[in-house]
Amino acid sequence: MTYCVAMRLAEGLVFASDSRTNAGFDQISTFRKMHVFEKPGERQLVLLSAGNLATSQSVISLLERRAGSGDSNLMNTQSMFETAELVGQTIREVTRRDNPNGAMSHVDFSCSLILGGQIKGEAPRLFNIYPEGNFIEATEETPYFQIGESKYGKPILDRIIHYRLSLERAYQCALISFDSTMKSNLSVGMPLDIALYRRDQLTLWFRDRVTDQSEYFLQLRQQWHQGIQSLFASLDPPDVP
Amino acid sequence: MTYCVAMRLAEGLVFASDSRTNAGFDQISTFRKMHVFEKPGERQLVLLSAGNLATSQSVISLLERRAGSGDSNLMNTQSMFETAELVGQTIREVTRRDNPNGAMSHVDFSCSLILGGQIKGEAPRLFNIYPEGNFIEATEETPYFQIGESKYGKPILDRIIHYRLSLERAYQCALISFDSTMKSNLSVGMPLDIALYRRDQLTLWFRDRVTDQSEYFLQLRQQWHQGIQSLFASLDPPDVP
């Protein structure tokens, strides 16, 4: 399984992904699920992937191989919308190649992608691209998308994330969302890939790989866990006889 | 969808269930998912149900109709283990009746149940009964079970619930787990049914129906939400340049 989250906020974009991949419990590997394409000063794109690893790797490989050549590719699209169309089209191409008989197979070939970034002349944009290749775009009211094992980490996002939150704080909230997920589910695991993008910079502001040795993460995890326990202990007693 | 949680702690048992049932988004109803069977001083049983409503209603109806008559029924089983076997057998009976061709149907006929309680002469016990009729039992290390839409509300249980926690505090934690779930998912809804059982009392200690007008719940929900936001605001700033 996988967990990825991305946010589009007033200040810019936040991306975070785990790196655990498993086919059953005895075949666990680490794969990067964050893929960065950039031409500093002109375009900055980040893709996060979840779902069938063969499908998502093929999609990324094709996008990489074609970048910079041909009619429409990741490095010459005119808008983020056109980029999302291109990615969706590539998902459909790979799914058709690997699963020509559609529903006949028992294997789930589907993959989901989050695409975010900025192309000069446009504002930063964020898209959630479905396995069918269609997509939706984040708005001020719905500033974040999740793919993969998303439910454990959603409540904290719903309580904290809003469009005007700073990138630093949103990054911190994403780390807590991952911590909650990893505490409750074994299929999401460290290290985490992080990318922060400041609006109009057209290059990434901050990029990090957070491991289970990262001092800041260990400290945040402990501070949050103890904070939750103190908060719980401070609640008014329940209404029972 | 549904969300139910039950805990077996040193002091006794905690049960909580929501009451929303939906078949699509335009057919939403309220059904009680908590079913109580008791003979005060002799046995106290609580069943929580999730999954296909037709299946779970039939299972409960058959268990009710047969209670008190026949060889093995809910009111004369000799142990909680035997009671779990009886419930599992009834699930298999209903599933065979409604879905005789097994995997041939596209409808999901499955239902999950949580059974908890105490029969005189035994300690309180708690079982998670699967759609196939087999079951597992809660232990000191794994003191709670969830069925239905369980992921959103799991992180707070994993941070707070342990075997020595008081029933009052565990009840409070269950309410927070429901609040987090309902904030992030529309298919789980009020009112909530609550039952608390104190070890060896052989009758329920506290029973309540929490509505969205319940003063204590509204106060707890607000206190928790504000507490989380203050806790988040108090964290050390993130480790970015």
Short mmCIF file of C-alpha atoms in Angstrom, two decimals, chain A:
data_model
loop_
_atom_site.label_atom_id
_atom_site.label_comp_id
_atom_site.label_asym_id
_atom_site.label_seq_id
_atom_site.Cartn_x
_atom_site.Cartn_y
_atom_site.Cartn_z
CA MET A 1 0.00 0.00 0.00
CA THR A 2 0.97 3.65 -0.12
CA TYR A 3 0.02 6.97 1.37
CA CYS A 4 0.55 10.28 -0.41
CA VAL A 5 -0.84 13.72 0.34
CA ALA A 6 -0.51 17.03 -1.50
CA MET A 7 -1.89 20.49 -0.73
CA ARG A 8 -2.39 23.65 -2.71
CA LEU A 9 -2.32 26.62 -0.38
CA ALA A 10 -2.12 30.39 -0.80
CA GLU A 11 1.67 30.29 -0.30
CA GLY A 12 2.34 27.33 -2.59
CA LEU A 13 2.33 23.54 -2.68
CA VAL A 14 3.16 20.76 -0.22
CA PHE A 15 3.90 17.17 -1.27
CA ALA A 16 4.56 14.12 0.91
CA SER A 17 4.74 10.41 0.14
CA ASP A 18 5.77 7.23 1.94
CA SER A 19 7.96 4.63 0.26
CA ARG A 20 6.64 1.20 1.23
CA THR A 21 5.51 -1.21 -1.44
CA ASN A 22 4.25 -4.64 -0.70
CA ALA A 23 2.96 -7.62 -2.62
CA GLY A 24 1.79 -9.69 0.30
CA PHE A 25 3.53 -9.42 3.64
CA ASP A 26 6.70 -11.25 2.71
CA GLN A 27 7.64 -9.01 -0.18
CA ILE A 28 8.12 -5.53 1.17
CA SER A 29 10.28 -3.04 -0.66
CA THR A 30 11.13 0.63 -0.68
CA PHE A 31 10.25 2.62 -3.80
CA ARG A 32 10.20 6.35 -4.25
CA LYS A 33 6.67 7.50 -5.07
CA MET A 34 7.59 11.14 -5.64
CA HIS A 35 8.78 12.14 -9.09
CA VAL A 36 10.05 15.61 -9.89
CA PHE A 37 10.26 17.26 -13.31
CA GLU A 38 11.65 20.75 -13.56
CA LYS A 39 13.07 23.48 -15.73
CA PRO A 40 14.00 26.13 -13.18
CA GLY A 41 12.40 29.48 -13.93
CA GLU A 42 9.99 27.92 -16.40
CA ARG A 43 8.15 24.92 -14.87
CA GLN A 44 8.13 22.83 -11.72
CA LEU A 45 6.12 19.60 -11.69
CA VAL A 46 5.73 16.96 -8.97
CA LEU A 47 3.95 13.62 -9.40
CA LEU A 48 2.93 11.31 -6.54
CA SER A 49 1.85 7.76 -7.36
CA ALA A 50 -0.20 5.03 -5.66
CA GLY A 51 -1.66 1.72 -6.73
CA ASN A 52 -0.24 -1.00 -8.97
CA LEU A 53 3.54 -0.46 -9.02
CA ALA A 54 4.02 -1.94 -12.51
CA THR A 55 1.44 0.49 -13.90
CA SER A 56 2.71 3.57 -12.06
CA GLN A 57 6.37 2.81 -12.91
CA SER A 58 5.48 2.41 -16.57
CA VAL A 59 3.53 5.65 -16.58
CA ILE A 60 6.44 7.53 -15.00
CA SER A 61 8.99 5.86 -17.31
CA LEU A 62 7.01 6.79 -20.42
CA LEU A 63 6.56 10.37 -19.21
CA GLU A 64 10.30 10.60 -18.47
CA ARG A 65 11.39 9.02 -21.76
CA ARG A 66 9.18 11.34 -23.77
CA ALA A 67 9.98 14.50 -21.79
CA GLY A 68 11.56 17.03 -24.10
CA SER A 69 10.65 15.36 -27.40
CA GLY A 70 7.50 14.96 -29.45
CA ASP A 71 4.35 17.05 -29.76
CA SER A 72 3.04 17.15 -26.22
CA ASN A 73 5.30 16.14 -23.36
CA LEU A 74 5.89 17.03 -19.72
CA MET A 75 8.43 19.72 -20.61
CA ASN A 76 6.45 21.61 -23.24
CA THR A 77 2.79 21.57 -22.14
CA GLN A 78 1.29 25.06 -22.11
CA SER A 79 -0.68 24.69 -18.86
CA MET A 80 -1.04 22.46 -15.83
CA PHE A 81 -4.43 21.41 -17.20
CA GLU A 82 -2.80 20.17 -20.41
CA THR A 83 -0.17 18.39 -18.28
CA ALA A 84 -2.91 16.60 -16.33
CA GLU A 85 -4.52 15.55 -19.63
CA LEU A 86 -1.18 14.15 -20.80
CA VAL A 87 -0.66 12.18 -17.58
CA GLY A 88 -4.23 10.82 -17.70
CA GLN A 89 -3.73 9.76 -21.31
CA THR A 90 -0.49 7.94 -20.35
CA ILE A 91 -2.32 6.06 -17.55
CA ARG A 92 -4.92 4.91 -20.08
CA GLU A 93 -2.20 3.84 -22.53
CA VAL A 94 -0.39 1.67 -19.94
CA THR A 95 -3.61 0.18 -18.54
CA ARG A 96 -4.70 -0.78 -22.07
CA ARG A 97 -1.30 -2.35 -22.74
CA ASP A 98 -1.22 -4.43 -19.53
CA ASN A 99 -4.91 -5.23 -19.25
CA PRO A 100 -6.33 -5.33 -22.78
CA ASN A 101 -9.28 -7.44 -21.69
CA GLY A 102 -10.48 -4.98 -19.05
CA ALA A 103 -12.47 -6.57 -16.27
CA MET A 104 -11.45 -10.11 -17.35
CA SER A 105 -8.38 -10.09 -15.10
CA HIS A 106 -8.44 -10.59 -11.35
CA VAL A 107 -5.39 -8.36 -10.91
CA ASP A 108 -5.99 -4.73 -10.04
CA PHE A 109 -3.92 -2.81 -12.59
CA SER A 110 -5.14 0.59 -11.49
CA CYS A 111 -2.93 3.45 -10.35
CA SER A 112 -3.76 6.91 -9.04
CA LEU A 113 -1.59 9.98 -9.37
CA ILE A 114 -1.43 13.42 -7.87
CA LEU A 115 0.05 16.09 -10.12
CA GLY A 116 1.00 19.49 -8.79
CA GLY A 117 3.18 22.34 -9.87
CA GLN A 118 3.39 25.61 -11.72
CA ILE A 119 4.10 26.60 -15.30
CA LYS A 120 5.22 30.18 -15.92
CA GLY A 121 2.26 32.45 -16.64
CA GLU A 122 -0.15 30.37 -14.54
CA ALA A 123 -0.83 30.04 -10.81
CA PRO A 124 0.25 26.82 -9.02
CA ARG A 125 -2.31 24.06 -9.57
CA LEU A 126 -2.96 20.62 -8.12
CA PHE A 127 -4.77 17.66 -9.72
CA ASN A 128 -5.96 14.28 -8.52
CA ILE A 129 -5.77 11.93 -11.52
CA TYR A 130 -7.92 8.81 -11.31
CA PRO A 131 -7.08 5.31 -12.65
CA GLU A 132 -9.42 6.04 -15.58
CA GLY A 133 -7.29 9.04 -16.57
CA ASN A 134 -9.86 11.68 -15.69
CA PHE A 135 -9.03 14.20 -12.98
CA ILE A 136 -10.22 16.84 -10.53
CA GLU A 137 -8.50 20.04 -9.41
CA ALA A 138 -7.98 21.36 -5.87
CA THR A 139 -9.76 24.58 -4.90
CA GLU A 140 -9.57 26.97 -1.94
CA GLU A 141 -12.41 25.04 -0.26
CA THR A 142 -10.80 21.65 -0.91
CA PRO A 143 -7.09 22.40 -0.73
CA TYR A 144 -5.69 18.88 -0.36
CA PHE A 145 -5.76 15.47 -2.06
CA GLN A 146 -4.77 12.06 -0.71
CA ILE A 147 -4.14 8.80 -2.56
CA GLY A 148 -3.56 5.29 -1.22
CA GLU A 149 -4.19 4.43 2.43
CA SER A 150 -5.76 7.78 3.15
CA LYS A 151 -8.37 7.31 5.87
CA TYR A 152 -6.21 7.09 9.02
CA GLY A 153 -4.50 10.37 8.27
CA LYS A 154 -7.56 12.32 7.12
CA PRO A 155 -9.07 13.49 10.45
CA ILE A 156 -6.03 15.58 11.38
CA LEU A 157 -5.97 17.19 7.92
CA ASP A 158 -9.69 17.99 8.23
CA ARG A 159 -9.09 19.67 11.58
CA ILE A 160 -6.00 21.69 10.63
CA ILE A 161 -5.53 22.31 6.90
CA HIS A 162 -7.00 25.42 5.33
CA TYR A 163 -5.98 27.49 2.33
CA ARG A 164 -4.28 30.24 4.34
CA LEU A 165 -2.12 27.93 6.49
CA SER A 166 1.63 28.53 6.05
CA LEU A 167 3.68 25.99 4.08
CA GLU A 168 5.77 25.18 7.18
CA ARG A 169 2.70 24.43 9.28
CA ALA A 170 1.07 22.43 6.49
CA TYR A 171 4.27 20.36 6.19
CA GLN A 172 4.16 19.72 9.93
CA CYS A 173 0.52 18.64 9.69
CA ALA A 174 1.38 16.27 6.84
CA LEU A 175 4.06 14.65 9.04
CA ILE A 176 1.48 14.12 11.82
CA SER A 177 -0.96 12.66 9.30
CA PHE A 178 1.76 10.17 8.26
CA ASP A 179 2.59 9.38 11.88
CA SER A 180 -1.06 8.57 12.66
CA THR A 181 -1.29 6.41 9.55
CA MET A 182 1.90 4.48 10.30
CA LYS A 183 0.86 3.89 13.91
CA SER A 184 -2.35 2.20 12.75
CA ASN A 185 -1.32 0.53 9.49
CA LEU A 186 1.74 -1.53 8.63
CA SER A 187 1.50 -1.06 4.87
CA VAL A 188 2.63 2.57 5.00
CA GLY A 189 6.27 3.04 6.00
CA MET A 190 9.29 5.28 6.26
CA PRO A 191 11.22 6.97 4.77
CA LEU A 192 9.01 9.85 3.64
CA ASP A 193 9.72 12.10 0.67
CA ILE A 194 8.87 15.75 1.16
CA ALA A 195 8.77 18.64 -1.30
CA LEU A 196 7.69 22.21 -0.60
CA TYR A 197 7.10 24.70 -3.37
CA ARG A 198 6.73 28.46 -2.86
CA ARG A 199 4.37 30.17 -5.29
CA ASP A 200 6.07 31.75 -8.33
CA GLN A 201 9.57 30.47 -7.44
CA LEU A 202 9.47 27.97 -10.35
CA THR A 203 11.90 25.74 -8.47
CA LEU A 204 11.44 23.66 -5.29
CA TRP A 205 12.01 25.57 -2.06
CA PHE A 206 12.68 22.56 0.18
CA ARG A 207 13.17 18.88 -0.45
CA ASP A 208 13.88 16.24 2.15
CA ARG A 209 13.86 12.54 2.79
CA VAL A 210 12.59 11.94 6.35
CA THR A 211 13.84 8.67 7.85
CA ASP A 212 13.02 7.09 11.18
CA GLN A 213 16.32 8.56 12.40
CA SER A 214 15.39 12.14 11.48
CA GLU A 215 15.67 14.10 14.68
CA TYR A 216 12.91 16.57 13.91
CA PHE A 217 10.43 13.84 12.99
CA LEU A 218 11.17 11.82 16.14
CA GLN A 219 10.73 14.91 18.27
CA LEU A 220 7.48 15.93 16.52
CA ARG A 221 6.09 12.40 16.83
CA GLN A 222 6.81 12.33 20.55
CA GLN A 223 5.55 15.87 21.18
CA TRP A 224 2.29 15.08 19.37
CA HIS A 225 1.72 11.76 21.08
CA GLN A 226 2.32 13.22 24.54
CA GLY A 227 0.25 16.28 23.64
CA ILE A 228 -2.73 14.10 22.63
CA GLN A 229 -2.46 12.14 25.85
CA SER A 230 -2.32 15.32 27.97
CA LEU A 231 -5.23 16.82 26.04
CA PHE A 232 -7.25 13.67 26.61
CA ALA A 233 -6.40 13.68 30.33
CA SER A 234 -7.51 17.31 30.58
CA LEU A 235 -11.04 16.73 29.22
CA ASP A 236 -14.04 17.23 31.47
CA PRO A 237 -15.18 13.91 32.91
CA PRO A 238 -17.85 12.09 30.92
CA ASP A 239 -21.54 12.36 31.59
CA VAL A 240 -22.19 9.00 33.27
CA PRO A 241 -23.93 8.34 36.62
#
